[in-house]
PDB file of C-alpha atoms in Angstrom:
ATOM      1  CA  GLY A   1      18.745 -70.386 -28.207  1.00 70.00           C
ATOM      2  CA  ALA A   2      21.646 -68.490 -26.571  1.00 83.00           C
ATOM      3  CA  VAL A   3      21.358 -70.096 -23.152  1.00 90.00           C
ATOM      4  CA  VAL A   4      23.943 -69.421 -20.470  1.00 94.00           C
ATOM      5  CA  SER A   5      24.019 -71.749 -17.496  1.00 95.00           C
ATOM      6  CA  GLN A   6      25.629 -70.726 -14.234  1.00 97.00           C
ATOM      7  CA  HIS A   7      26.419 -73.068 -11.369  1.00 97.00           C
ATOM      8  CA  PRO A   8      25.903 -73.130  -8.458  1.00 97.00           C
ATOM      9  CA  SER A   9      22.902 -70.852  -8.083  1.00 97.00           C
ATOM     10  CA  TRP A  10      23.814 -70.245  -4.480  1.00 97.00           C
ATOM     11  CA  VAL A  11      26.662 -71.149  -2.167  1.00 97.00           C
ATOM     12  CA  ILE A  12      27.512 -70.561   1.467  1.00 97.00           C
ATOM     13  CA  CYS A  13      31.120 -70.836   2.499  1.00 96.00           C
ATOM     14  CA  LYS A  14      33.265 -70.081   5.496  1.00 97.00           C
ATOM     15  CA  SER A  15      35.611 -67.146   5.607  1.00 97.00           C
ATOM     16  CA  GLY A  16      39.039 -68.034   4.236  1.00 97.00           C
ATOM     17  CA  THR A  17      37.864 -70.732   1.839  1.00 97.00           C
ATOM     18  CA  SER A  18      37.690 -70.553  -1.945  1.00 97.00           C
ATOM     19  CA  VAL A  19      34.627 -70.888  -4.122  1.00 98.00           C
ATOM     20  CA  LYS A  20      34.447 -71.701  -7.832  1.00 98.00           C
ATOM     21  CA  ILE A  21      31.569 -70.549 -10.024  1.00 98.00           C
ATOM     22  CA  GLU A  22      31.044 -72.022 -13.469  1.00 97.00           C
ATOM     23  CA  CYS A  23      29.521 -70.323 -16.477  1.00 96.00           C
ATOM     24  CA  ARG A  24      28.636 -72.365 -19.545  1.00 95.00           C
ATOM     25  CA  SER A  25      27.208 -71.378 -22.903  1.00 92.00           C
ATOM     26  CA  LEU A  26      24.938 -74.309 -23.738  1.00 92.00           C
ATOM     27  CA  ASP A  27      24.006 -73.838 -27.362  1.00 88.00           C
ATOM     28  CA  PHE A  28      26.588 -71.445 -28.737  1.00 87.00           C
ATOM     29  CA  GLN A  29      30.294 -70.790 -28.561  1.00 88.00           C
ATOM     30  CA  ALA A  30      31.462 -67.801 -26.573  1.00 86.00           C
ATOM     31  CA  THR A  31      34.850 -66.306 -27.272  1.00 84.00           C
ATOM     32  CA  THR A  32      34.214 -63.661 -24.671  1.00 88.00           C
ATOM     33  CA  MET A  33      32.484 -63.905 -21.341  1.00 92.00           C
ATOM     34  CA  PHE A  34      31.925 -61.165 -18.818  1.00 94.00           C
ATOM     35  CA  TRP A  35      31.710 -61.420 -15.041  1.00 96.00           C
ATOM     36  CA  TYR A  36      29.581 -58.948 -13.112  1.00 97.00           C
ATOM     37  CA  ARG A  37      28.911 -58.462  -9.427  1.00 97.00           C
ATOM     38  CA  GLN A  38      25.721 -57.009  -8.014  1.00 95.00           C
ATOM     39  CA  PHE A  39      25.132 -55.849  -4.441  1.00 91.00           C
ATOM     40  CA  PRO A  40      21.568 -55.579  -3.099  1.00 86.00           C
ATOM     41  CA  LYS A  41      19.540 -52.884  -4.833  1.00 83.00           C
ATOM     42  CA  GLN A  42      22.522 -51.827  -6.902  1.00 87.00           C
ATOM     43  CA  SER A  43      23.338 -52.217 -10.540  1.00 88.00           C
ATOM     44  CA  LEU A  44      25.660 -54.687 -12.187  1.00 94.00           C
ATOM     45  CA  MET A  45      29.324 -53.816 -11.865  1.00 95.00           C
ATOM     46  CA  LEU A  46      31.649 -55.276 -14.463  1.00 95.00           C
ATOM     47  CA  MET A  47      34.498 -57.171 -12.818  1.00 96.00           C
ATOM     48  CA  ALA A  48      36.381 -58.636 -15.730  1.00 95.00           C
ATOM     49  CA  THR A  49      36.295 -59.691 -19.344  1.00 92.00           C
ATOM     50  CA  SER A  50      37.237 -63.286 -19.953  1.00 89.00           C
ATOM     51  CA  ASN A  51      38.673 -64.278 -23.323  1.00 85.00           C
ATOM     52  CA  GLU A  52      39.039 -67.876 -24.390  1.00 84.00           C
ATOM     53  CA  GLY A  53      42.649 -68.962 -24.344  1.00 83.00           C
ATOM     54  CA  SER A  54      44.065 -65.760 -22.901  1.00 85.00           C
ATOM     55  CA  LYS A  55      44.273 -63.862 -19.659  1.00 89.00           C
ATOM     56  CA  ALA A  56      41.248 -62.046 -18.371  1.00 92.00           C
ATOM     57  CA  THR A  57      41.066 -58.262 -18.390  1.00 93.00           C
ATOM     58  CA  TYR A  58      40.092 -56.890 -15.016  1.00 95.00           C
ATOM     59  CA  GLU A  59      38.313 -53.634 -14.328  1.00 94.00           C
ATOM     60  CA  GLN A  60      39.979 -51.022 -12.185  1.00 93.00           C
ATOM     61  CA  GLY A  61      39.782 -51.863  -8.506  1.00 94.00           C
ATOM     62  CA  VAL A  62      39.151 -55.583  -8.988  1.00 96.00           C
ATOM     63  CA  GLU A  63      41.872 -57.778  -7.500  1.00 94.00           C
ATOM     64  CA  LYS A  64      42.954 -60.311 -10.091  1.00 93.00           C
ATOM     65  CA  ASP A  65      44.634 -62.517  -7.496  1.00 95.00           C
ATOM     66  CA  LYS A  66      41.436 -62.711  -5.496  1.00 96.00           C
ATOM     67  CA  PHE A  67      39.054 -63.274  -8.374  1.00 97.00           C
ATOM     68  CA  LEU A  68      40.683 -65.867 -10.591  1.00 96.00           C
ATOM     69  CA  ILE A  69      39.148 -66.291 -14.017  1.00 94.00           C
ATOM     70  CA  ASN A  70      39.782 -69.165 -16.368  1.00 91.00           C
ATOM     71  CA  HIS A  71      38.289 -69.446 -19.840  1.00 89.00           C
ATOM     72  CA  ALA A  72      39.723 -72.710 -21.053  1.00 82.00           C
ATOM     73  CA  SER A  73      37.165 -73.500 -23.743  1.00 89.00           C
ATOM     74  CA  LEU A  74      34.657 -71.752 -25.963  1.00 89.00           C
ATOM     75  CA  THR A  75      31.803 -72.861 -23.714  1.00 92.00           C
ATOM     76  CA  LEU A  76      33.178 -72.576 -20.184  1.00 93.00           C
ATOM     77  CA  SER A  77      34.506 -69.805 -17.995  1.00 94.00           C
ATOM     78  CA  THR A  78      35.092 -70.114 -14.269  1.00 95.00           C
ATOM     79  CA  LEU A  79      35.404 -67.515 -11.537  1.00 97.00           C
ATOM     80  CA  THR A  80      37.160 -68.553  -8.342  1.00 97.00           C
ATOM     81  CA  VAL A  81      36.819 -66.327  -5.314  1.00 98.00           C
ATOM     82  CA  THR A  82      39.926 -67.080  -3.279  1.00 97.00           C
ATOM     83  CA  SER A  83      40.179 -66.655   0.474  1.00 97.00           C
ATOM     84  CA  ALA A  84      36.631 -65.374   0.600  1.00 97.00           C
ATOM     85  CA  HIS A  85      35.596 -62.877   3.237  1.00 96.00           C
ATOM     86  CA  PRO A  86      32.142 -61.663   4.291  1.00 96.00           C
ATOM     87  CA  GLU A  87      32.551 -58.512   2.185  1.00 95.00           C
ATOM     88  CA  ASP A  88      32.773 -60.762  -0.887  1.00 96.00           C
ATOM     89  CA  SER A  89      29.186 -61.829  -0.286  1.00 97.00           C
ATOM     90  CA  SER A  90      27.300 -60.735  -3.386  1.00 96.00           C
ATOM     91  CA  PHE A  91      25.392 -61.851  -6.465  1.00 97.00           C
ATOM     92  CA  TYR A  92      27.817 -62.873  -9.215  1.00 98.00           C
ATOM     93  CA  ILE A  93      26.484 -62.996 -12.768  1.00 97.00           C
ATOM     94  CA  CYS A  94      28.220 -64.167 -15.897  1.00 97.00           C
ATOM     95  CA  SER A  95      27.319 -63.281 -19.451  1.00 95.00           C
ATOM     96  CA  ALA A  96      28.473 -64.219 -22.875  1.00 91.00           C
ATOM     97  CA  ALA A  97      28.625 -62.861 -26.370  1.00 82.00           C
ATOM     98  CA  GLY A  98      28.570 -65.354 -29.184  1.00 75.00           C
ATOM     99  CA  THR A  99      31.675 -65.866 -31.261  1.00 70.00           C
ATOM    100  CA  GLY A 100      31.729 -63.228 -33.933  1.00 71.00           C
ATOM    101  CA  GLU A 101      29.075 -61.146 -32.221  1.00 72.00           C
ATOM    102  CA  SER A 102      29.799 -57.582 -31.204  1.00 70.00           C
ATOM    103  CA  LEU A 103      28.067 -55.677 -28.433  1.00 69.00           C
ATOM    104  CA  TYR A 104      27.511 -52.966 -31.003  1.00 65.00           C
ATOM    105  CA  ASN A 105      24.737 -54.954 -32.588  1.00 72.00           C
ATOM    106  CA  SER A 106      24.104 -57.968 -30.370  1.00 80.00           C
ATOM    107  CA  PRO A 107      22.903 -58.434 -26.812  1.00 86.00           C
ATOM    108  CA  LEU A 108      24.681 -60.156 -23.977  1.00 89.00           C
ATOM    109  CA  HIS A 109      23.257 -63.462 -22.809  1.00 92.00           C
ATOM    110  CA  PHE A 110      23.214 -63.756 -19.038  1.00 95.00           C
ATOM    111  CA  GLY A 111      23.291 -66.627 -16.622  1.00 96.00           C
ATOM    112  CA  ASN A 112      20.936 -66.615 -13.647  1.00 95.00           C
ATOM    113  CA  GLY A 113      23.626 -65.659 -11.200  1.00 97.00           C
ATOM    114  CA  THR A 114      25.242 -67.158  -8.127  1.00 98.00           C
ATOM    115  CA  ARG A 115      24.374 -65.895  -4.677  1.00 97.00           C
ATOM    116  CA  LEU A 116      27.545 -66.132  -2.588  1.00 97.00           C
ATOM    117  CA  THR A 117      27.315 -65.829   1.189  1.00 97.00           C
ATOM    118  CA  VAL A 118      30.524 -65.886   3.192  1.00 97.00           C
ATOM    119  CA  THR A 119      30.092 -66.526   6.891  1.00 96.00           C
TER     120      THR A 119
ATOM    121  CA  SER B   1      33.253 -38.638 -14.225  1.00 77.00           C
ATOM    122  CA  GLN B   2      31.354 -41.117 -16.340  1.00 80.00           C
ATOM    123  CA  LYS B   3      27.874 -41.991 -15.153  1.00 87.00           C
ATOM    124  CA  ILE B   4      24.751 -43.769 -16.320  1.00 92.00           C
ATOM    125  CA  GLU B   5      21.793 -42.684 -14.240  1.00 92.00           C
ATOM    126  CA  GLN B   6      18.262 -43.989 -14.095  1.00 94.00           C
ATOM    127  CA  ASN B   7      15.341 -43.029 -11.878  1.00 84.00           C
ATOM    128  CA  SER B   8      16.538 -44.136  -8.473  1.00 76.00           C
ATOM    129  CA  GLU B   9      13.070 -44.198  -7.003  1.00 83.00           C
ATOM    130  CA  ALA B  10      10.715 -47.034  -7.829  1.00 91.00           C
ATOM    131  CA  LEU B  11       8.067 -46.243 -10.406  1.00 95.00           C
ATOM    132  CA  ASN B  12       4.564 -47.301  -9.413  1.00 96.00           C
ATOM    133  CA  ILE B  13       1.842 -47.185 -12.044  1.00 96.00           C
ATOM    134  CA  GLN B  14      -1.583 -48.583 -12.574  1.00 97.00           C
ATOM    135  CA  GLU B  15      -2.239 -51.428 -14.959  1.00 97.00           C
ATOM    136  CA  GLY B  16      -3.068 -50.215 -18.451  1.00 97.00           C
ATOM    137  CA  LYS B  17      -1.067 -47.005 -18.179  1.00 97.00           C
ATOM    138  CA  THR B  18       2.169 -46.245 -19.997  1.00 97.00           C
ATOM    139  CA  ALA B  19       5.365 -46.521 -17.984  1.00 97.00           C
ATOM    140  CA  THR B  20       8.228 -44.244 -18.978  1.00 97.00           C
ATOM    141  CA  LEU B  21      11.725 -44.902 -17.670  1.00 97.00           C
ATOM    142  CA  THR B  22      14.665 -42.570 -18.148  1.00 96.00           C
ATOM    143  CA  CYS B  23      18.340 -43.260 -18.738  1.00 96.00           C
ATOM    144  CA  ASN B  24      20.788 -40.348 -18.720  1.00 95.00           C
ATOM    145  CA  TYR B  25      24.491 -40.707 -19.355  1.00 93.00           C
ATOM    146  CA  THR B  26      27.428 -38.382 -18.766  1.00 90.00           C
ATOM    147  CA  ASN B  27      30.825 -38.339 -20.434  1.00 86.00           C
ATOM    148  CA  TYR B  28      30.091 -41.240 -22.735  1.00 85.00           C
ATOM    149  CA  SER B  29      29.648 -41.204 -26.480  1.00 80.00           C
ATOM    150  CA  PRO B  30      27.924 -44.501 -27.074  1.00 82.00           C
ATOM    151  CA  ALA B  31      27.059 -45.669 -30.523  1.00 76.00           C
ATOM    152  CA  TYR B  32      24.533 -48.115 -29.131  1.00 85.00           C
ATOM    153  CA  LEU B  33      22.341 -48.385 -26.093  1.00 90.00           C
ATOM    154  CA  GLN B  34      20.599 -51.498 -24.797  1.00 94.00           C
ATOM    155  CA  TRP B  35      17.747 -52.117 -22.379  1.00 96.00           C
ATOM    156  CA  TYR B  36      17.403 -55.180 -20.161  1.00 97.00           C
ATOM    157  CA  ARG B  37      14.853 -56.500 -17.719  1.00 97.00           C
ATOM    158  CA  GLN B  38      15.932 -58.110 -14.444  1.00 96.00           C
ATOM    159  CA  ASP B  39      13.687 -60.045 -12.104  1.00 96.00           C
ATOM    160  CA  PRO B  40      14.724 -60.591  -8.453  1.00 92.00           C
ATOM    161  CA  GLY B  41      17.444 -63.199  -8.090  1.00 92.00           C
ATOM    162  CA  ARG B  42      17.812 -63.639 -11.847  1.00 94.00           C
ATOM    163  CA  GLY B  43      20.160 -62.465 -14.548  1.00 94.00           C
ATOM    164  CA  PRO B  44      19.159 -59.647 -16.908  1.00 95.00           C
ATOM    165  CA  VAL B  45      17.223 -60.431 -20.065  1.00 95.00           C
ATOM    166  CA  PHE B  46      17.760 -58.417 -23.231  1.00 94.00           C
ATOM    167  CA  LEU B  47      14.849 -56.337 -24.492  1.00 96.00           C
ATOM    168  CA  LEU B  48      15.911 -53.789 -27.103  1.00 95.00           C
ATOM    169  CA  LEU B  49      18.971 -52.275 -28.737  1.00 92.00           C
ATOM    170  CA  ILE B  50      18.985 -48.848 -30.358  1.00 92.00           C
ATOM    171  CA  ARG B  51      21.722 -47.292 -32.447  1.00 88.00           C
ATOM    172  CA  GLU B  52      22.771 -43.643 -32.385  1.00 85.00           C
ATOM    173  CA  ASN B  53      21.297 -43.024 -35.823  1.00 87.00           C
ATOM    174  CA  GLU B  54      17.925 -44.448 -34.767  1.00 90.00           C
ATOM    175  CA  LYS B  55      15.602 -42.061 -33.016  1.00 87.00           C
ATOM    176  CA  GLU B  56      13.122 -44.711 -32.002  1.00 95.00           C
ATOM    177  CA  LYS B  57      12.803 -48.494 -31.824  1.00 95.00           C
ATOM    178  CA  ARG B  58       9.691 -50.539 -31.128  1.00 96.00           C
ATOM    179  CA  LYS B  59       8.980 -54.106 -30.145  1.00 95.00           C
ATOM    180  CA  GLU B  60       5.399 -55.064 -29.326  1.00 96.00           C
ATOM    181  CA  ARG B  61       4.419 -52.886 -26.304  1.00 97.00           C
ATOM    182  CA  LEU B  62       7.947 -51.558 -25.856  1.00 98.00           C
ATOM    183  CA  LYS B  63       9.401 -48.387 -27.318  1.00 98.00           C
ATOM    184  CA  VAL B  64      12.856 -46.907 -26.877  1.00 98.00           C
ATOM    185  CA  THR B  65      14.101 -43.488 -27.926  1.00 96.00           C
ATOM    186  CA  PHE B  66      17.687 -42.297 -28.091  1.00 94.00           C
ATOM    187  CA  ASP B  67      18.648 -38.618 -28.068  1.00 92.00           C
ATOM    188  CA  THR B  68      22.416 -38.213 -28.371  1.00 89.00           C
ATOM    189  CA  THR B  69      22.138 -34.439 -27.957  1.00 91.00           C
ATOM    190  CA  LEU B  70      20.361 -34.740 -24.628  1.00 93.00           C
ATOM    191  CA  LYS B  71      22.416 -37.844 -23.801  1.00 92.00           C
ATOM    192  CA  GLN B  72      19.239 -39.602 -22.863  1.00 94.00           C
ATOM    193  CA  SER B  73      17.223 -42.680 -23.665  1.00 95.00           C
ATOM    194  CA  LEU B  74      13.587 -43.173 -22.757  1.00 97.00           C
ATOM    195  CA  PHE B  75      11.991 -46.601 -22.377  1.00 97.00           C
ATOM    196  CA  HIS B  76       8.224 -46.880 -22.651  1.00 98.00           C
ATOM    197  CA  ILE B  77       5.916 -49.780 -21.837  1.00 98.00           C
ATOM    198  CA  THR B  78       2.402 -49.194 -23.134  1.00 98.00           C
ATOM    199  CA  ALA B  79      -0.672 -50.910 -21.730  1.00 98.00           C
ATOM    200  CA  SER B  80       1.402 -52.013 -18.760  1.00 98.00           C
ATOM    201  CA  GLN B  81       0.576 -55.235 -16.945  1.00 97.00           C
ATOM    202  CA  PRO B  82       1.452 -56.529 -13.470  1.00 97.00           C
ATOM    203  CA  ALA B  83       3.755 -59.032 -15.214  1.00 97.00           C
ATOM    204  CA  ASP B  84       5.847 -56.074 -16.382  1.00 98.00           C
ATOM    205  CA  SER B  85       6.893 -55.445 -12.770  1.00 98.00           C
ATOM    206  CA  ALA B  86      10.672 -55.803 -12.653  1.00 97.00           C
ATOM    207  CA  THR B  87      13.867 -53.764 -12.632  1.00 96.00           C
ATOM    208  CA  TYR B  88      14.820 -52.246 -15.969  1.00 97.00           C
ATOM    209  CA  LEU B  89      18.438 -51.544 -16.781  1.00 96.00           C
ATOM    210  CA  CYS B  90      19.928 -49.470 -19.532  1.00 96.00           C
ATOM    211  CA  ALA B  91      23.413 -50.309 -20.727  1.00 94.00           C
ATOM    212  CA  LEU B  92      25.880 -48.931 -23.205  1.00 91.00           C
ATOM    213  CA  VAL B  93      29.192 -49.683 -24.837  1.00 85.00           C
ATOM    214  CA  PRO B  94      31.414 -46.831 -23.601  1.00 80.00           C
ATOM    215  CA  SER B  95      33.173 -46.081 -26.867  1.00 74.00           C
ATOM    216  CA  TYR B  96      33.872 -47.404 -30.311  1.00 69.00           C
ATOM    217  CA  ASN B  97      37.131 -49.090 -29.352  1.00 69.00           C
ATOM    218  CA  THR B  98      35.791 -51.079 -26.421  1.00 74.00           C
ATOM    219  CA  ASP B  99      33.658 -54.188 -26.364  1.00 77.00           C
ATOM    220  CA  LYS B 100      32.128 -54.286 -22.913  1.00 85.00           C
ATOM    221  CA  LEU B 101      28.730 -53.331 -21.566  1.00 89.00           C
ATOM    222  CA  ILE B 102      28.329 -50.845 -18.719  1.00 91.00           C
ATOM    223  CA  PHE B 103      25.029 -50.778 -16.858  1.00 94.00           C
ATOM    224  CA  GLY B 104      22.988 -47.998 -15.364  1.00 93.00           C
ATOM    225  CA  THR B 105      21.647 -47.970 -11.862  1.00 89.00           C
ATOM    226  CA  GLY B 106      18.314 -49.530 -12.825  1.00 94.00           C
ATOM    227  CA  THR B 107      14.724 -48.533 -12.138  1.00 96.00           C
ATOM    228  CA  ARG B 108      12.286 -50.733 -10.265  1.00 95.00           C
ATOM    229  CA  LEU B 109       8.863 -50.722 -11.939  1.00 97.00           C
ATOM    230  CA  GLN B 110       5.781 -51.864 -10.048  1.00 97.00           C
ATOM    231  CA  VAL B 111       2.513 -52.209 -11.970  1.00 97.00           C
ATOM    232  CA  PHE B 112      -0.486 -52.650  -9.726  1.00 96.00           C
ATOM    233  CA  PRO B 113      -3.944 -53.865 -10.776  1.00 93.00           C
TER     234      PRO B 113
END
């Protein structure tokens, strides 16, 4: 149980274009989803917290107009990288906590990430 | 500043030995600490959660300790196997009034036969 599916697993796009990444909870409902970014040989950096039916909360230094997050249902959150540039190339990973679960006593369930390469 | 630090250098050990990984945090007062395993090109997988009032937690060959005075957690893998080779991440919830998980820098473990 607690499977998170992320799509696509990799994408190559040209500079200036936009890319959408989907994150789905397959067998549970997720009120809250989290988007992380990971550069090579570095740890996961939290970008934003996505709440179903409301605006996402972005971490300091993350441009909300560049990284658009939509959490329209209890099983789907999307991250759109707008006007992508080579420096946006990274590994993007989503995660979800089940509805009613708190990080104080429950783990996060992670997708397998999306490798974005901007040329 | 707030930091979560793990051994930056890769840890190389021989199969059958016990691997010990360290997680130190600064300027946090977490009530809970979690450990995850991450394989290359994959998302992290949850391993163990330990609460501040628990000194030690075990699961099969895994053991985690949590010392809030030292601000440190230790993660042990006994009877290590080559299949245990991966990056191990510690993570914590920064404070009682937040619900997000912040990750440490991670330690790469390599178990050789």
